[in-house]
Short mmCIF file of C-alpha atoms in Angstrom, two decimals:
data_model
loop_
_atom_site.label_atom_id
_atom_site.label_comp_id
_atom_site.label_asym_id
_atom_site.label_seq_id
_atom_site.Cartn_x
_atom_site.Cartn_y
_atom_site.Cartn_z
CA MET A 1 -123.50 -55.92 -14.59
CA LYS A 2 -124.92 -54.94 -17.19
CA SER A 3 -128.27 -56.64 -18.50
CA GLN A 4 -128.54 -57.18 -22.23
CA ARG A 5 -131.53 -56.28 -24.24
CA LYS A 6 -133.27 -58.76 -25.37
CA ASN A 7 -135.86 -58.54 -28.72
CA SER A 8 -137.40 -61.05 -30.57
CA ILE A 9 -138.70 -62.04 -34.33
CA GLN A 10 -139.99 -64.93 -36.35
CA ILE A 11 -138.57 -66.65 -38.72
CA SER A 12 -139.26 -68.69 -41.90
CA LYS A 13 -139.05 -72.48 -42.15
CA GLN A 14 -136.37 -71.66 -44.93
CA SER A 15 -134.49 -69.14 -42.58
CA LEU A 16 -134.19 -71.55 -39.94
CA GLY A 17 -133.16 -74.66 -42.09
CA THR A 18 -130.26 -72.40 -43.42
CA LEU A 19 -129.19 -71.69 -39.79
CA GLU A 20 -129.42 -75.15 -39.06
CA LEU A 21 -127.09 -75.77 -41.91
CA ILE A 22 -124.79 -72.58 -40.96
CA LYS A 23 -124.09 -73.57 -37.47
CA ASN A 24 -123.21 -77.48 -38.10
CA LYS A 25 -121.08 -76.17 -40.18
CA MET A 26 -121.94 -77.83 -43.60
CA PHE A 27 -120.86 -75.07 -45.73
CA SER A 28 -117.62 -74.30 -44.09
CA GLU A 29 -116.30 -73.91 -41.04
CA PHE A 30 -117.66 -70.37 -40.21
CA ASN A 31 -120.87 -70.90 -38.66
CA ALA A 32 -121.73 -67.35 -37.45
CA LEU A 33 -123.74 -64.70 -39.58
CA MET A 34 -121.16 -62.20 -41.59
CA ASP A 35 -120.47 -58.66 -40.84
CA GLU A 36 -119.74 -56.26 -43.52
CA LYS A 37 -115.56 -56.95 -43.92
CA GLN A 38 -116.91 -60.96 -44.47
CA ILE A 39 -119.69 -60.41 -47.01
CA ASN A 40 -117.20 -58.45 -48.71
CA GLU A 41 -114.54 -61.31 -48.99
CA VAL A 42 -117.18 -63.79 -50.39
CA ILE A 43 -118.13 -61.34 -52.83
CA LYS A 44 -114.47 -60.38 -54.08
CA LYS A 45 -113.11 -64.03 -54.17
CA GLY A 46 -116.11 -66.70 -53.54
CA THR A 47 -114.19 -67.34 -50.21
CA ILE A 48 -113.96 -66.86 -46.43
CA ASN A 49 -111.08 -67.41 -44.58
CA GLY A 50 -109.85 -69.35 -47.42
CA GLU A 51 -112.47 -71.45 -47.99
CA ALA A 52 -114.54 -71.99 -51.30
CA LEU A 53 -118.01 -70.40 -50.76
CA PRO A 54 -120.34 -69.59 -53.44
CA TYR A 55 -123.01 -67.83 -51.00
CA ALA A 56 -122.70 -64.75 -48.06
CA PHE A 57 -124.17 -65.18 -44.71
CA VAL A 58 -126.63 -62.35 -44.47
CA PHE A 59 -129.04 -61.93 -42.26
CA ALA A 60 -131.78 -59.03 -42.61
CA PRO A 61 -134.69 -60.03 -42.15
CA PRO A 62 -137.65 -57.47 -42.68
CA SER A 63 -138.59 -57.25 -39.14
CA ILE A 64 -135.47 -56.73 -37.66
CA GLN A 65 -135.73 -53.22 -38.40
CA GLU A 66 -138.22 -52.61 -36.32
CA PHE A 67 -136.08 -52.35 -33.64
CA ASP A 68 -133.08 -50.74 -32.63
CA LEU A 69 -130.24 -53.11 -32.08
CA LYS A 70 -127.26 -52.73 -31.04
CA LYS A 71 -123.80 -55.25 -30.28
CA GLY A 72 -124.09 -56.81 -27.35
CA ASP A 73 -127.91 -57.61 -27.77
CA ILE A 74 -129.69 -60.52 -27.83
CA LEU A 75 -131.89 -61.28 -30.44
CA GLU A 76 -134.59 -64.14 -30.04
CA LEU A 77 -135.57 -66.29 -32.45
CA TYR A 78 -139.25 -68.19 -32.58
CA PHE A 79 -140.39 -70.19 -35.36
CA GLU A 80 -144.34 -70.90 -35.29
CA ASN A 81 -144.64 -68.94 -31.61
CA GLU A 82 -141.94 -71.88 -30.10
CA LYS A 83 -138.26 -70.14 -29.57
CA VAL A 84 -136.07 -71.74 -31.55
CA GLY A 85 -132.80 -70.14 -30.41
CA GLU A 86 -130.96 -67.07 -30.52
CA ILE A 87 -128.47 -64.37 -31.83
CA LYS A 88 -125.79 -62.50 -30.00
CA ILE A 89 -125.17 -58.97 -32.24
CA SER A 90 -121.81 -58.10 -32.94
CA SER A 91 -122.80 -55.30 -35.66
CA VAL A 92 -125.30 -53.62 -37.01
CA PHE A 93 -125.39 -52.64 -41.03
CA GLU A 94 -126.91 -51.44 -43.80
CA MET A 95 -128.35 -54.23 -46.28
CA LYS A 96 -127.05 -53.06 -49.48
CA LYS A 97 -128.79 -54.20 -53.01
CA GLU A 98 -125.30 -56.31 -53.99
CA TYR A 99 -125.33 -58.25 -50.53
CA SER A 100 -129.02 -59.83 -51.90
CA LYS A 101 -127.39 -61.92 -55.18
CA ILE A 102 -125.02 -63.57 -53.18
CA ASN A 103 -127.07 -63.99 -49.78
CA ILE A 104 -127.77 -67.74 -48.87
CA PHE A 105 -130.85 -66.53 -46.89
CA VAL A 106 -132.15 -65.30 -50.22
CA LYS A 107 -131.57 -68.02 -52.05
CA SER A 108 -133.18 -70.71 -49.69
CA GLU A 109 -136.24 -68.66 -49.62
CA VAL A 110 -138.74 -70.28 -51.98
CA SER A 111 -140.69 -67.02 -52.86
CA GLN A 112 -137.29 -65.37 -53.12
CA VAL A 113 -138.66 -62.22 -50.40
CA CYS A 114 -136.66 -59.58 -50.17
CA CYS A 115 -134.58 -57.94 -47.24
CA GLY A 116 -134.57 -55.77 -45.29
CA LYS A 117 -132.75 -52.56 -44.96
CA VAL A 118 -130.81 -53.25 -41.84
CA ALA A 119 -128.56 -56.85 -41.60
CA ILE A 120 -127.13 -58.08 -38.23
CA SER A 121 -124.09 -59.92 -37.71
CA GLY A 122 -122.82 -62.16 -34.14
CA GLU A 123 -122.89 -66.05 -33.53
CA PHE A 124 -126.21 -67.75 -32.82
CA GLU A 125 -127.47 -70.68 -31.27
CA LEU A 126 -130.06 -72.78 -32.00
CA TYR A 127 -132.44 -75.92 -30.23
CA LEU A 128 -132.49 -78.19 -32.87
CA ASP A 129 -130.42 -81.39 -33.31
CA ASN A 130 -131.53 -83.06 -36.33
CA VAL A 131 -128.25 -82.04 -38.32
CA SER A 132 -125.92 -82.24 -35.67
CA LYS A 133 -127.50 -85.60 -34.38
CA VAL A 134 -126.88 -87.08 -37.79
CA LYS A 135 -123.39 -85.89 -38.22
CA ALA A 136 -122.62 -87.06 -34.43
CA GLU A 137 -123.82 -90.69 -35.49
CA LEU A 138 -121.40 -90.50 -38.65
CA GLU A 139 -118.26 -89.29 -37.35
CA LEU A 140 -118.96 -92.60 -34.35
CA ILE A 141 -119.15 -94.91 -37.33
CA LYS A 142 -116.40 -93.74 -38.96
CA LYS A 143 -113.77 -94.27 -36.11
CA GLU A 144 -115.30 -97.34 -35.20
CA GLN A 145 -115.60 -98.88 -38.65
CA ASN A 146 -112.24 -97.16 -40.38
CA VAL A 147 -114.84 -95.95 -42.76
CA LYS A 148 -112.92 -94.53 -46.21
CA LYS A 149 -115.55 -94.43 -48.74
CA ILE A 150 -118.19 -92.42 -48.19
CA THR A 151 -121.04 -92.09 -50.79
CA ALA A 152 -123.76 -89.58 -50.87
CA LEU A 153 -127.06 -89.89 -52.59
CA MET A 154 -129.65 -86.54 -52.63
CA LEU A 155 -133.00 -87.71 -52.90
CA THR A 156 -136.26 -86.30 -52.28
CA ALA A 157 -137.81 -90.16 -51.82
CA ASP A 158 -141.27 -88.59 -52.83
CA PRO A 159 -142.33 -91.37 -52.27
CA PHE A 160 -139.09 -93.69 -51.60
CA ASN A 161 -139.98 -96.48 -54.43
CA ARG A 162 -138.29 -100.26 -55.78
CA ALA A 163 -136.17 -98.28 -57.99
CA HIS A 164 -135.08 -95.82 -54.75
CA GLU A 165 -134.24 -99.22 -52.97
CA ARG A 166 -132.00 -100.45 -55.96
CA ILE A 167 -129.90 -97.46 -56.08
CA VAL A 168 -129.34 -97.38 -52.30
CA ARG A 169 -128.18 -101.48 -52.67
CA MET A 170 -126.17 -100.63 -56.00
CA THR A 171 -124.38 -97.54 -53.95
CA ILE A 172 -123.62 -99.53 -50.37
CA ASP A 173 -121.64 -102.32 -52.91
CA LYS A 174 -118.86 -100.06 -53.66
CA ALA A 175 -118.69 -97.57 -50.53
CA ASP A 176 -117.78 -98.56 -46.76
CA LEU A 177 -120.75 -95.94 -45.85
CA VAL A 178 -123.64 -93.92 -47.94
CA VAL A 179 -125.40 -90.92 -46.92
CA ILE A 180 -128.74 -90.68 -48.01
CA PHE A 181 -129.41 -86.33 -48.23
CA LEU A 182 -133.23 -86.50 -47.51
CA LEU A 183 -134.71 -83.54 -49.38
CA GLN A 184 -137.59 -81.11 -48.90
CA SER A 185 -140.13 -81.16 -51.88
CA TYR A 186 -142.24 -77.99 -52.91
CA GLU A 187 -144.26 -79.58 -55.35
CA ASP A 188 -148.07 -78.77 -54.49
CA ASN A 189 -148.99 -82.95 -53.66
CA HIS A 190 -145.99 -84.16 -51.64
CA LEU A 191 -145.59 -86.72 -48.64
CA ASN A 192 -144.99 -85.16 -45.62
CA PHE A 193 -141.08 -84.81 -44.35
CA ASP A 194 -141.33 -87.12 -41.40
CA LEU A 195 -143.76 -89.38 -43.42
CA ARG A 196 -140.49 -89.73 -45.55
CA ARG A 197 -138.15 -90.14 -43.56
CA GLU A 198 -139.74 -92.93 -41.36
CA LEU A 199 -140.05 -94.98 -44.76
CA ILE A 200 -136.50 -94.35 -45.63
CA GLU A 201 -135.68 -95.39 -42.08
CA HIS A 202 -137.67 -98.36 -41.64
CA PHE A 203 -136.09 -99.58 -44.58
CA ILE A 204 -132.78 -99.51 -43.99
CA GLN A 205 -133.16 -100.77 -40.50
CA THR A 206 -135.37 -104.22 -41.97
CA TYR A 207 -133.40 -104.75 -45.27
CA LEU A 208 -129.74 -103.22 -45.31
CA PRO A 209 -126.73 -104.31 -43.15
CA PRO A 210 -126.50 -101.90 -39.90
CA LYS A 211 -124.61 -98.97 -39.61
CA LYS A 212 -124.16 -98.96 -43.78
CA VAL A 213 -126.78 -96.28 -44.61
CA LEU A 214 -127.58 -93.16 -42.54
CA VAL A 215 -129.91 -90.46 -43.27
CA MET A 216 -129.37 -86.94 -43.41
CA PRO A 217 -132.55 -84.58 -43.06
CA PHE A 218 -132.68 -81.43 -45.16
CA LYS A 219 -136.07 -80.42 -43.58
CA ASN A 220 -136.20 -77.15 -43.10
CA THR A 221 -134.70 -75.96 -46.64
CA ASN A 222 -135.10 -75.83 -50.37
CA LEU A 223 -131.67 -74.86 -50.81
CA PHE A 224 -130.69 -78.33 -52.67
CA SER A 225 -134.03 -78.84 -53.84
CA SER A 226 -134.27 -79.62 -57.92
CA HIS A 227 -130.55 -79.21 -58.01
CA GLN A 228 -130.69 -75.99 -57.96
CA ASN A 229 -127.51 -75.38 -55.80
CA PRO A 230 -125.01 -78.08 -57.33
CA LYS A 231 -121.82 -76.18 -55.98
CA LEU A 232 -123.48 -75.89 -52.27
CA GLU A 233 -124.29 -79.97 -52.67
CA CYS A 234 -120.97 -80.68 -53.16
CA ILE A 235 -119.40 -78.26 -50.67
CA ALA A 236 -122.65 -80.01 -47.81
CA ALA A 237 -121.20 -83.48 -49.35
CA HIS A 238 -117.36 -82.86 -49.14
CA ARG A 239 -118.06 -81.50 -45.33
CA LEU A 240 -119.47 -84.72 -44.04
CA GLY A 241 -116.08 -86.26 -45.98
CA VAL A 242 -117.77 -87.81 -49.41
CA THR A 243 -115.75 -89.60 -51.53
CA LYS A 244 -118.83 -90.04 -54.22
CA LEU A 245 -121.61 -88.04 -55.12
CA VAL A 246 -124.20 -90.27 -56.77
CA VAL A 247 -127.34 -88.69 -58.98
CA GLY A 248 -129.51 -89.66 -61.91
CA GLN A 249 -129.87 -89.04 -65.10
CA ASN A 250 -133.41 -88.64 -65.34
CA HIS A 251 -133.68 -85.47 -62.79
CA GLY A 252 -135.20 -82.63 -64.85
CA SER A 253 -132.89 -80.05 -63.20
CA MET A 254 -129.47 -81.90 -63.49
CA GLY A 255 -128.24 -80.38 -67.09
CA VAL A 256 -126.87 -83.80 -68.30
CA PHE A 257 -124.82 -83.49 -71.25
CA TYR A 258 -122.61 -86.00 -73.32
CA ASP A 259 -118.52 -85.08 -74.21
CA GLN A 260 -117.15 -87.99 -76.49
CA ASN A 261 -119.39 -90.28 -75.89
CA GLN A 262 -119.53 -89.46 -71.49
CA ILE A 263 -122.16 -88.29 -69.28
CA HIS A 264 -121.61 -85.44 -67.32
CA THR A 265 -123.97 -83.05 -65.37
CA VAL A 266 -123.36 -79.54 -63.84
CA LEU A 267 -121.89 -81.04 -60.70
CA ASP A 268 -118.86 -82.49 -62.56
CA GLU A 269 -116.45 -79.44 -62.39
CA HIS A 270 -117.88 -78.44 -58.49
CA ALA A 271 -116.88 -82.10 -57.16
CA LYS A 272 -113.21 -82.24 -59.41
CA SER A 273 -112.42 -79.21 -57.17
CA LEU A 274 -112.99 -81.17 -53.79
CA ASN A 275 -111.58 -84.58 -55.31
CA MET A 276 -114.92 -85.80 -54.69
CA GLU A 277 -116.02 -88.48 -58.01
CA THR A 278 -119.77 -88.27 -58.81
CA ILE A 279 -121.66 -90.96 -60.74
CA VAL A 280 -124.11 -90.70 -63.37
CA LEU A 281 -127.05 -93.78 -62.67
CA PRO A 282 -129.03 -94.24 -66.33
CA GLU A 283 -132.82 -94.30 -65.26
CA LEU A 284 -134.42 -97.29 -63.59
CA VAL A 285 -137.37 -99.09 -65.40
CA TYR A 286 -139.72 -102.07 -64.83
CA CYS A 287 -139.48 -104.15 -68.01
CA ASN A 288 -142.50 -106.43 -68.53
CA GLN A 289 -140.33 -108.28 -70.92
CA CYS A 290 -138.01 -109.31 -68.60
CA LYS A 291 -140.02 -108.93 -65.05
CA THR A 292 -137.98 -107.07 -62.83
CA LEU A 293 -136.27 -104.38 -62.65
CA VAL A 294 -133.48 -103.14 -65.36
CA SER A 295 -132.19 -99.68 -66.40
CA THR A 296 -132.53 -98.31 -69.57
CA LYS A 297 -128.76 -98.86 -70.21
CA ASN A 298 -128.58 -102.64 -70.35
CA CYS A 299 -132.60 -103.82 -71.23
CA PRO A 300 -132.70 -104.57 -75.33
CA HIS A 301 -136.26 -103.70 -74.75
CA GLY A 302 -138.17 -100.42 -75.91
CA ALA A 303 -139.55 -98.07 -74.01
CA HIS A 304 -143.10 -99.14 -74.43
CA HIS A 305 -142.17 -102.33 -72.50
CA HIS A 306 -140.60 -99.88 -69.65
CA ILE A 307 -142.83 -98.84 -66.28
CA ARG A 308 -141.17 -95.35 -65.47
CA TYR A 309 -140.90 -94.68 -61.59
CA LEU A 310 -142.47 -91.89 -61.91
CA SER A 311 -143.60 -89.84 -58.50
CA ARG A 312 -146.32 -87.99 -59.18
CA THR A 313 -148.12 -91.23 -60.63
CA ILE A 314 -146.93 -93.07 -57.83
CA LYS A 315 -148.48 -90.33 -55.48
CA GLU A 316 -151.71 -90.18 -57.36
CA LEU A 317 -152.91 -93.24 -56.54
CA LEU A 318 -151.45 -93.41 -52.67
CA PHE A 319 -153.87 -89.40 -52.28
CA LYS A 320 -156.83 -91.16 -54.57
CA GLY A 321 -155.98 -94.30 -51.36
CA ILE A 322 -155.18 -96.79 -54.24
CA MET A 323 -152.16 -98.68 -53.37
CA PRO A 324 -149.48 -98.63 -55.89
CA PRO A 325 -148.48 -102.42 -57.30
CA ALA A 326 -146.04 -103.81 -55.82
CA ILE A 327 -143.50 -103.57 -58.75
CA LEU A 328 -143.41 -99.87 -57.95
CA MET A 329 -143.40 -99.53 -54.24
CA ARG A 330 -142.97 -102.26 -51.23
CA PRO A 331 -146.48 -102.90 -50.04
CA GLU A 332 -145.55 -102.34 -46.34
CA LEU A 333 -145.05 -99.05 -47.41
CA SER A 334 -147.54 -98.31 -49.45
CA ALA A 335 -149.91 -99.61 -46.72
CA PHE A 336 -148.22 -97.74 -43.50
CA ILE A 337 -148.40 -94.59 -46.14
CA LEU A 338 -152.20 -94.94 -47.02
CA SER A 339 -152.92 -95.79 -43.33
CA LYS A 340 -151.44 -92.00 -42.78
CA LEU A 341 -153.47 -90.73 -45.29
CA HIS A 342 -156.88 -91.87 -44.88
CA PRO A 343 -156.82 -92.45 -40.85
CA ASN A 344 -160.09 -94.05 -40.20
CA ARG A 345 -161.12 -94.79 -43.51
CA PHE A 346 -163.30 -97.79 -42.87
CA GLU A 347 -166.10 -97.81 -39.99
CA ASP A 348 -164.56 -101.52 -38.85
CA ILE A 349 -161.44 -102.75 -39.76
CA GLN A 350 -161.38 -105.61 -37.17
CA GLN A 351 -164.68 -106.89 -38.68
CA LEU A 352 -163.12 -105.99 -42.62
CA CYS A 353 -160.28 -107.97 -42.05
CA ASP A 354 -161.83 -110.91 -39.99
CA ASP A 355 -163.94 -111.15 -43.30
CA LEU A 356 -160.83 -110.86 -45.65
CA PHE A 357 -157.90 -112.72 -44.69
CA ALA A 358 -157.29 -115.83 -43.33
CA ASN A 359 -155.99 -116.14 -39.34
CA SER A 360 -154.66 -118.10 -37.19
CA GLY A 361 -157.48 -118.83 -35.34
CA LEU A 362 -157.47 -116.45 -32.82
CA LEU A 363 -158.25 -113.03 -32.26
CA GLU A 364 -156.10 -111.01 -33.59
CA PRO A 365 -156.15 -107.15 -33.14
CA ARG A 366 -155.93 -105.22 -36.86
CA THR A 367 -154.89 -101.71 -37.74
CA ASP A 368 -155.42 -99.76 -41.02
CA ILE A 369 -152.09 -100.88 -41.94
CA ASP A 370 -152.66 -104.72 -41.42
CA PHE A 371 -155.46 -104.33 -43.91
CA TYR A 372 -153.65 -102.49 -46.75
CA TYR A 373 -150.47 -105.17 -46.81
CA GLU A 374 -153.01 -108.20 -46.56
CA LEU A 375 -155.15 -107.15 -49.13
CA MET A 376 -152.01 -106.64 -51.19
CA LYS A 377 -151.27 -110.58 -50.88
CA LEU A 378 -154.71 -110.97 -51.82
CA TYR A 379 -154.02 -109.48 -54.85
CA GLN A 380 -150.69 -111.58 -55.61
CA THR A 381 -152.12 -114.62 -55.72
CA SER A 382 -151.40 -116.67 -58.58
CA SER A 383 -153.40 -119.56 -59.29
CA MET A 384 -157.09 -118.16 -59.92
CA ARG A 385 -155.33 -116.17 -62.54
#
């Protein structure tokens, strides 16, 4: 039996994330790297095998031109020096200039890097299971609960605050199942993706009905960041069986506009073609007159009475080691974030907690999380105001 030649390359985080989405059929039933015929179909028709697709899957990293690749070769994929998958090459061809304009791998890169001179097509395997695991869980819930209405939310949740909580609860009320697409954040100051996912999962498990909300982690791709690819958002949601897509009107890149007193976004046209409904939620704020969280649409008081849920402001407090007010973030979530951002901040956390907080009279081991959480309770004590 003829042995297969093996070569290996390092790929970027964005390329890895895009490959994961392609492999899990988040854009179409087609889940391989395209050859010239398939690429040309996407260019000319905007489809692949009859399915609408705005971008072609053209894999042409500059490093592969170092090898004399041929049909049948195996190209091993490495990320941060760990093997994450491999491609079985079915064709090798010239990377034409016009391919770059519709190449999903170019769109996924933060720096919009150039491609190499050579491209390859073929089926591939990945060893990641972030997306596939959630898809399997989603299908199981759909069968068990006979789910008909699925609503999707696109969130960076950087960080997950009280406004996000309210949006999720509002969405659950009118859906059998809610899927939160957790997006990567590429701001200079952002919370770690795994930390943000852990916070949302904690909220779901602690404060929401079971099997009503699932988190779809888009960890290694920025394709959906800042709503820069609205058509892909709609296609990805549609591929999961989503019937309604919920977005916020205060998102800076949504392109919100009004027509005949009705609010619209750039998502509308794409969602309509896929038979999906889009809902645009008004901005949520805390009103110091209403003394609660309200929307700018139903609050009669002016903007000068409103405290906005600005991610940059909340993160500024957290990065400086200050606990955000409870009206902005749930205290236990703030405590968890601070314990991760500022580990080993205090020399003797046990002694500090024993000095500050009441206890049951028994020795109670304390952590940084306990400290921040109990401290917030003291801040909220009202009798001494």
